[in-house]
Short mmCIF file of C-alpha atoms and ligand atoms in Angstrom, two decimals:
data_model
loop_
_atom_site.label_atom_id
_atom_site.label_comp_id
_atom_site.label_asym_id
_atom_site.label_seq_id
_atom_site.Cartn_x
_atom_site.Cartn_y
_atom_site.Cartn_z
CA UNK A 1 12.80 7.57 -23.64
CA UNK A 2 12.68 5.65 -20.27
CA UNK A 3 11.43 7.33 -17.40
CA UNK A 4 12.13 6.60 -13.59
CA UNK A 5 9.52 5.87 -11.34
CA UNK A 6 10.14 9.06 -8.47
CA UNK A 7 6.57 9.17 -7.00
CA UNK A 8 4.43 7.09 -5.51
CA UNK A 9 0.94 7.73 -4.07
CA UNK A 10 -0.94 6.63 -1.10
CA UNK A 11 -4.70 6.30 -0.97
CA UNK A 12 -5.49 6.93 2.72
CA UNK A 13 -8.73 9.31 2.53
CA UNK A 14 -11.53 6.00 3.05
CA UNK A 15 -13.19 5.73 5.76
CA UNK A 16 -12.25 2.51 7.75
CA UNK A 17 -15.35 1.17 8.36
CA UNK A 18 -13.85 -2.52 9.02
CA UNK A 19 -11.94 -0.91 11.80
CA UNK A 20 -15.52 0.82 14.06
CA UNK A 21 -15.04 2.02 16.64
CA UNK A 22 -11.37 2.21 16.57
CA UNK A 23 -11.89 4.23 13.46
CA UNK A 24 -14.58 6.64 14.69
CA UNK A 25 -11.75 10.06 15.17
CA UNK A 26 -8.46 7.79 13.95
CA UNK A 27 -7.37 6.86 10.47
CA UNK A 28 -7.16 3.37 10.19
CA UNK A 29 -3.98 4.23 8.61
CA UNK A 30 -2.56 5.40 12.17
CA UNK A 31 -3.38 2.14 13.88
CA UNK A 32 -0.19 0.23 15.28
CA UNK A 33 0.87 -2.77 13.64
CA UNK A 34 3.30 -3.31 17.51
CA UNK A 35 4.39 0.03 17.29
CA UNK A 36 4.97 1.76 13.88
CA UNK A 37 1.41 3.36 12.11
CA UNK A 38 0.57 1.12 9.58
CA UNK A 39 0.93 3.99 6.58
CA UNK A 40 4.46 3.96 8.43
CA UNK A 41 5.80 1.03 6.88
CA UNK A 42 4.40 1.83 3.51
CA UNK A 43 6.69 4.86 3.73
CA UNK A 44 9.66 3.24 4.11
CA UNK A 45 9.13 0.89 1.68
CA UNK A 46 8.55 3.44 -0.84
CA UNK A 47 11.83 5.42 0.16
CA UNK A 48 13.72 2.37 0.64
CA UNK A 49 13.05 1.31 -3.50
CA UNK A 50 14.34 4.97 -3.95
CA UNK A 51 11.09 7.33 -4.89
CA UNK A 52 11.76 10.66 -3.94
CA UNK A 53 8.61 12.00 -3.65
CA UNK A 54 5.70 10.80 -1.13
CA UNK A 55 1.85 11.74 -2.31
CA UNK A 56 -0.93 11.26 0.16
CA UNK A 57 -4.38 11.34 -0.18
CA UNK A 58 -6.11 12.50 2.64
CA UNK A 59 -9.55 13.74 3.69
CA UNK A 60 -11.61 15.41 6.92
CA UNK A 61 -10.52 13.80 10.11
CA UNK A 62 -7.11 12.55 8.43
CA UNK A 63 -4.80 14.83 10.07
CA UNK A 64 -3.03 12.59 12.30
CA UNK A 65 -1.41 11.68 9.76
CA UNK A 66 0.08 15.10 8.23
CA UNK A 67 0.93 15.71 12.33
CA UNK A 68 2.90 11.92 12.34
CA UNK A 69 5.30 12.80 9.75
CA UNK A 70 5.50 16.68 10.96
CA UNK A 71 7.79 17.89 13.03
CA UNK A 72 6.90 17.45 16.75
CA UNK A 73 8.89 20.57 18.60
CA UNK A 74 7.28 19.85 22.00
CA UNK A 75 8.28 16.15 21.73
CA UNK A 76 11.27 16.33 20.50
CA UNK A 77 11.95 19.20 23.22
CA UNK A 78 10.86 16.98 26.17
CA UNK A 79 12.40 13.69 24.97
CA UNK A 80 15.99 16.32 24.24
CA UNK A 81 15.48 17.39 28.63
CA UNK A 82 14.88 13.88 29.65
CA UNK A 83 17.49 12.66 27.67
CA UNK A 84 15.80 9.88 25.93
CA UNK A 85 18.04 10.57 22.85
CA UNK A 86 17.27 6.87 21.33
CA UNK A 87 13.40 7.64 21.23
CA UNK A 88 14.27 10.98 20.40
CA UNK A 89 16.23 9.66 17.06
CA UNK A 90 13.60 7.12 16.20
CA UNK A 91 10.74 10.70 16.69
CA UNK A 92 13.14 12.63 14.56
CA UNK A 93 13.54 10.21 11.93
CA UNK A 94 9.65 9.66 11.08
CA UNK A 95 9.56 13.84 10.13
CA UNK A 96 12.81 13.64 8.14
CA UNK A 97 10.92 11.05 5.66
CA UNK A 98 11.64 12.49 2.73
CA UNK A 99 8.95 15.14 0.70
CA UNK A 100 5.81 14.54 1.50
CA UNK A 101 2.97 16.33 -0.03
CA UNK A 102 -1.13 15.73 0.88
CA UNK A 103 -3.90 16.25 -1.50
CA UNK A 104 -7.56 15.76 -0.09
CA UNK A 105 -10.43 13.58 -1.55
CA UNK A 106 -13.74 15.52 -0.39
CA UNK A 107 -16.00 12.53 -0.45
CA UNK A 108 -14.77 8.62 -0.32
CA UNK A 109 -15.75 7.96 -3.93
CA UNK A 110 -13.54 4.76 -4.06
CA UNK A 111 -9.82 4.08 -4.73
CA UNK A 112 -10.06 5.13 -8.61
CA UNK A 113 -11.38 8.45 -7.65
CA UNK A 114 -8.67 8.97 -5.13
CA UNK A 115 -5.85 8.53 -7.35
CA UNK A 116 -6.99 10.23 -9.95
CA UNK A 117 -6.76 13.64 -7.03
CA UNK A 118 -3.07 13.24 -7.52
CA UNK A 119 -3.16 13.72 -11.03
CA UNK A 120 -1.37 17.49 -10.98
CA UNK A 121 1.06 16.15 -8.37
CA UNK A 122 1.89 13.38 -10.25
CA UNK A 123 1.99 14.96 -14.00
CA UNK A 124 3.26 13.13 -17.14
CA UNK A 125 5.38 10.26 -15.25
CA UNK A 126 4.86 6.47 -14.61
CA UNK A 127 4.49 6.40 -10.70
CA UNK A 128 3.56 3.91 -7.70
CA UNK A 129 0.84 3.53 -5.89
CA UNK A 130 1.12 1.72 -2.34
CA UNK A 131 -2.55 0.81 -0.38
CA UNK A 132 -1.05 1.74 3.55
CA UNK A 133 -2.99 -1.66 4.93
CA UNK A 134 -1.07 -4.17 2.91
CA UNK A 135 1.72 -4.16 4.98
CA UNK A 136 4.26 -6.44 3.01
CA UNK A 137 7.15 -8.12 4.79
CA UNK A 138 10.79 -8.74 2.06
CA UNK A 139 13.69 -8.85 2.21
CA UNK A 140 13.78 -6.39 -0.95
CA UNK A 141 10.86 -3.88 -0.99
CA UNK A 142 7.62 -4.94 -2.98
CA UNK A 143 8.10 -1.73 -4.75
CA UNK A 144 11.65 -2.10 -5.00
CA UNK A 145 10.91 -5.73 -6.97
CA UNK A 146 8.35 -3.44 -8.85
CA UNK A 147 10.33 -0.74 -9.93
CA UNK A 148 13.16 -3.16 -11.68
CA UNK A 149 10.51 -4.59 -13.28
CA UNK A 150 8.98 -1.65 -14.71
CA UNK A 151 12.52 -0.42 -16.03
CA UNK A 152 12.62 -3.85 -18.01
CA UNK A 153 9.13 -3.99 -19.14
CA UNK A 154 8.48 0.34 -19.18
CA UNK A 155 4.48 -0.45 -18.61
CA UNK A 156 2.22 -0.62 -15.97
CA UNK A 157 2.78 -3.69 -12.98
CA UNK A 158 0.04 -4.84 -10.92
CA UNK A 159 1.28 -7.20 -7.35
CA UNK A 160 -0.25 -10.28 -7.67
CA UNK A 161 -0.31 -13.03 -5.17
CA UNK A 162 -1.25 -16.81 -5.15
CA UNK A 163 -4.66 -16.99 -3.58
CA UNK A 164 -6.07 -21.25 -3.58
CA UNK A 165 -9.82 -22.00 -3.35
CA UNK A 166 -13.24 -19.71 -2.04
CA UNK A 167 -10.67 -16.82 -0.75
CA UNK A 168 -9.97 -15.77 -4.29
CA UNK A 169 -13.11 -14.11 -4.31
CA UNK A 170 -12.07 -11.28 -2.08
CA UNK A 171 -10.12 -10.01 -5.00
CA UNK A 172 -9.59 -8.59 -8.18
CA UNK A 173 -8.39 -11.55 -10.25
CA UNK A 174 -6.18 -11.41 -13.47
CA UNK A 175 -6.26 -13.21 -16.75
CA UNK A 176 -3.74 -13.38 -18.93
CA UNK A 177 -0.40 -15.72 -19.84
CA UNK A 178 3.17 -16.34 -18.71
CA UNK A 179 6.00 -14.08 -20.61
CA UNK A 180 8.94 -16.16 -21.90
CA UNK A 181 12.24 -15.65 -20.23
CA UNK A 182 10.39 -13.74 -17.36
CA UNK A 183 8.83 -16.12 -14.68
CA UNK A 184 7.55 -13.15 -12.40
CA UNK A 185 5.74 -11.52 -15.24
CA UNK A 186 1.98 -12.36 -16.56
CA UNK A 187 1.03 -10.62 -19.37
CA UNK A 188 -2.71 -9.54 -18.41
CA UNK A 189 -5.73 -10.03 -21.04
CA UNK A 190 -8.39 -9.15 -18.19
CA UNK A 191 -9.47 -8.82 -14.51
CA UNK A 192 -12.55 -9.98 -12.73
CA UNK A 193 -13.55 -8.35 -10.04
CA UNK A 194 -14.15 -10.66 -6.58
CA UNK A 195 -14.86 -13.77 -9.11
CA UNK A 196 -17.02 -16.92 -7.79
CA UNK A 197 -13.74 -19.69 -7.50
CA UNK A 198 -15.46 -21.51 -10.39
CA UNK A 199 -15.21 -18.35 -12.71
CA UNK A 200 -11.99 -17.30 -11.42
CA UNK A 201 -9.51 -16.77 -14.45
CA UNK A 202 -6.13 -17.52 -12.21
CA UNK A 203 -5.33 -18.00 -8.88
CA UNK A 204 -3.46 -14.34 -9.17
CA UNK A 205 -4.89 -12.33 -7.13
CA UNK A 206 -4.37 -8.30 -7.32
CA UNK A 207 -3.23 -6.79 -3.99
CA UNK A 208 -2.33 -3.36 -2.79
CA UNK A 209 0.82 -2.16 -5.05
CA UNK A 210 0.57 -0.82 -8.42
CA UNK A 211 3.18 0.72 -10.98
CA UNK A 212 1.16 3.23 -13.31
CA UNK A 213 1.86 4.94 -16.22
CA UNK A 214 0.52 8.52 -16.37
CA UNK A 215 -2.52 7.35 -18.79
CA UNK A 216 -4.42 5.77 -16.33
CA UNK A 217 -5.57 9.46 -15.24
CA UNK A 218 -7.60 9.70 -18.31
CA UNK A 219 -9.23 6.40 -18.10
CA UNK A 220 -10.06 7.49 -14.37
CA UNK A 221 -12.04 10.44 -15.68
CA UNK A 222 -13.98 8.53 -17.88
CA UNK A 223 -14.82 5.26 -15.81
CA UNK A 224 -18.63 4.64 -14.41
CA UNK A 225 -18.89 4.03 -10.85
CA UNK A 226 -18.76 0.58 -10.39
CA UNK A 227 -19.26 -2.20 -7.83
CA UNK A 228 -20.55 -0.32 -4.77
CA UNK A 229 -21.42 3.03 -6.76
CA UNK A 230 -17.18 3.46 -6.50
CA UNK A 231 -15.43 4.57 -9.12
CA UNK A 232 -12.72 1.55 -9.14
CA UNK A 233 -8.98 1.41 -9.88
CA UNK A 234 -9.44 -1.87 -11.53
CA UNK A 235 -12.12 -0.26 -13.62
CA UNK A 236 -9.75 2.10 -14.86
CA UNK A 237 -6.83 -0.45 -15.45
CA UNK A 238 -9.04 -2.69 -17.52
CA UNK A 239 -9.91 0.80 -20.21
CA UNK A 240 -5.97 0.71 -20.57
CA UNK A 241 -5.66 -3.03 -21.43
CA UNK A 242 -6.82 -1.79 -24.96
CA UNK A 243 -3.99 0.52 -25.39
CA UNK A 244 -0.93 -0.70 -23.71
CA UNK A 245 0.73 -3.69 -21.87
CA UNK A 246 -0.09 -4.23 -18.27
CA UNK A 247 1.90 -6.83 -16.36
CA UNK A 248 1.29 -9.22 -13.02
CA UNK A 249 3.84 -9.49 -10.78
CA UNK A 250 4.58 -11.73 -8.70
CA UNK A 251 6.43 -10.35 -5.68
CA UNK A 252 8.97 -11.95 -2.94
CA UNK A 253 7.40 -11.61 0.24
CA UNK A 254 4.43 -11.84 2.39
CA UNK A 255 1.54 -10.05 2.25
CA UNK A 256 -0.60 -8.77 5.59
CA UNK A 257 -4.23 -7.45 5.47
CA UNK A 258 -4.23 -4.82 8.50
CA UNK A 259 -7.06 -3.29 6.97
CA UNK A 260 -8.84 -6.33 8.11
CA UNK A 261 -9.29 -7.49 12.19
CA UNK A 262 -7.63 -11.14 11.15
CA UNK A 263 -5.03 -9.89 8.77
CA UNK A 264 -4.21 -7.43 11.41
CA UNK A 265 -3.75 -9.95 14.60
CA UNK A 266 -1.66 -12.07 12.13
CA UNK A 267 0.85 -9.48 11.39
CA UNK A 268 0.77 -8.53 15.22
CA UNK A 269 2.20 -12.24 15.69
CA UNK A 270 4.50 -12.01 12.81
CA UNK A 271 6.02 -8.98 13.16
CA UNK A 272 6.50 -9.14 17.30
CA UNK A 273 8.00 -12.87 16.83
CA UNK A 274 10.74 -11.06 14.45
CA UNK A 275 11.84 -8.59 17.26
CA UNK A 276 14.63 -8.97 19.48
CA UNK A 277 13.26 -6.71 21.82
CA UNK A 278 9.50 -8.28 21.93
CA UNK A 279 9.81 -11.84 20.06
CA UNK A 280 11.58 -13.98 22.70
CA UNK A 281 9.28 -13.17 25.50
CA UNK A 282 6.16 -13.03 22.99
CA UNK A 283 7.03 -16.81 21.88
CA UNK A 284 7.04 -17.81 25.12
CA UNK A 285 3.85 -16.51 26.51
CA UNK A 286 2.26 -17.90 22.97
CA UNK A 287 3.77 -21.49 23.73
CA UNK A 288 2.01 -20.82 27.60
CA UNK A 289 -1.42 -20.59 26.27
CA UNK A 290 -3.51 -23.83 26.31
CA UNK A 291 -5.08 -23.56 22.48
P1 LIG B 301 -10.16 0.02 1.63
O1 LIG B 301 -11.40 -0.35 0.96
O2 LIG B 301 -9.34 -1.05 2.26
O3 LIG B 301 -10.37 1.13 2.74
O4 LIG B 301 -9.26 0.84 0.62
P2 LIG B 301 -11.64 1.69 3.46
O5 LIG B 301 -12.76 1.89 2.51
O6 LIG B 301 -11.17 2.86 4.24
O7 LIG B 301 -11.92 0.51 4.50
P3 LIG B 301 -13.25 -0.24 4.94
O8 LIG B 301 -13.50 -1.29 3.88
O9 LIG B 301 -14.35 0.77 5.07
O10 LIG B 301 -12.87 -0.84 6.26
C1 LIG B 301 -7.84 0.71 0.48
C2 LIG B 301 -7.15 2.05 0.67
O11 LIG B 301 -7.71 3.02 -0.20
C3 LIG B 301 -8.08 4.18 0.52
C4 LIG B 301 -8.26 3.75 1.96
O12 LIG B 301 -7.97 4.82 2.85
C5 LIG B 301 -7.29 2.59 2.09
O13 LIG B 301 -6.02 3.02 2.55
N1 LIG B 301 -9.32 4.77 -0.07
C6 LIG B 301 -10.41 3.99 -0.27
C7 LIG B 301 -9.34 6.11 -0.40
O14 LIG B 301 -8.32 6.83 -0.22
N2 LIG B 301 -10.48 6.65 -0.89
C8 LIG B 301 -11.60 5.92 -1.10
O15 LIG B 301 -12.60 6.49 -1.57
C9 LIG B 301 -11.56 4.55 -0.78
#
């Protein structure tokens, strides 16, 4: 029988530690990529490829982010009196999001651990999981893309993108082979974990969107910690490359690292250039600067 995919998760309970001092009391998944959290437009992208249901994981000192997309009546009370009803929409809009619910993660034990605390929430359905700092710019939703490919295929999808030379080894990195008839698709035989480039399998690099089928919970349970005593998502993909398909996909669109200072300051350019509030006035105090 196929199933839909209706939920997607987001890991948002580590601690941020690229991101000190900004990070100390803030989730790095509140900090404003121009003006929008960055968990924000992971959201939308999620809602936009038509999941219904929005799972957070969340842990002490997180709760910024259960107040963001709660309703605000003082705000929304003093933006109604000042009459500020376009700010007032845009305020109104971010606690409408759809059903949210939070589960915590008690210790940062790494990003297999903190899936597997959505296990109950999720229960016996294929569902996505979104990492808030990739914030990915397309014209259709990375997820969206994802989602039509898991109702062809009906088995788990990793994102993969093109990574060339010594950068590779920042990632997880898949092996595998092209599938006939299906030029976004790579059937995946392994992953190496931040590979030297000479022992690099691919140049397809694993970043922050995943469509899971429901087993991965019990290969979660019975991983080892692994690199950095963490108990790894990859980890827990590579136990279910024995029993079932896993695909690569490579998605449409661009892919920004805000979880990182230089990823971050490149999708500040990016994104304010595409505004026609911001971008004409931005372009032109970039072209003013003597680089
Ligand atoms: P990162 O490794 O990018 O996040 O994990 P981090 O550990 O918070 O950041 P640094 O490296 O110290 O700067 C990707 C996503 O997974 C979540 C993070 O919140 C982030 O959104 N995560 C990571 C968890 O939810 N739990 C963990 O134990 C680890």
């Amino acid at each position: 029988m196929k199933q839909k995919v209706r939920k997607a998760v987001f890991p948002a309970a580590g601690l941020g530690t690229r991101f000190l001092p900004a990070t100390k009391a803030i989730p790095k998944e509140m900090l404003a990529l121009v003006d929008k959290p960055i968990i924000q437009y992971g959201v939308e992208e999620a809602l936009a490829a038509g999941i219904e249901e929005i799972i957070i994981v969340t842990a002490r000192g997180k709760s910024a982010i259960e107040d963001h997309f709660d309703t605000s009546f003082e705000l929304e009370a003093s933006l109604e009196k000042k009459g500020k009803g376009e700010l007032l929409d845009l305020v109104r809009q971010v606690s409408a999001m759809g059903r949210l619910a939070y589960v915590r993660q008690s210790e940062a034990r790494g990003l297999g651990h903190a899936v597997l605390q959505a296990k109950d929430l999720v229960g016996d359905e294929p569902f996505a999981v979104l990492l808030p700092d990739d914030v990915i710019d397309a014209e259709t939703p990375c997820i969206h893309q994802m989602v039509e490919a898991y109702n062809d295929v009906q088995a788990s999808i990793l994102a993969t993108m093109v990574v060339e030379g010594p950068a590779i080894s920042a990632y997880g990195v898949l092996d595998g082979k092209p599938v006939d008839g299906k030029p976004k698709l790579f059937e995946v035989s392994g992953m190496v974990e931040k590979p030297k480039l000479e022992e690099a399998p691919s140049k397809n690099a694993i970043i922050g969107r995943y469509i899971l089928t429901p087993a991965i919970f019990a290969k979660l349970e019975t991983i080892e910690p692994g690199a950095g005593g963490e108990l790894q998502l990859t980890d827990g993909i590579k136990a279910l490359l024995g029993e079932e398909s896993v695909y690569g996909f490579s998605f449409d669109g661009v892919r920004h690292d805000a979880g990182d200072k230089q990823g971050m300051l490149q999708a500040m350019v990016d994104f304010t250039l595409k505004r026609d509030d911001l971008g004409p006035k931005f372009r032109e105090y970039l072209k003013g600067l003597s680089l």
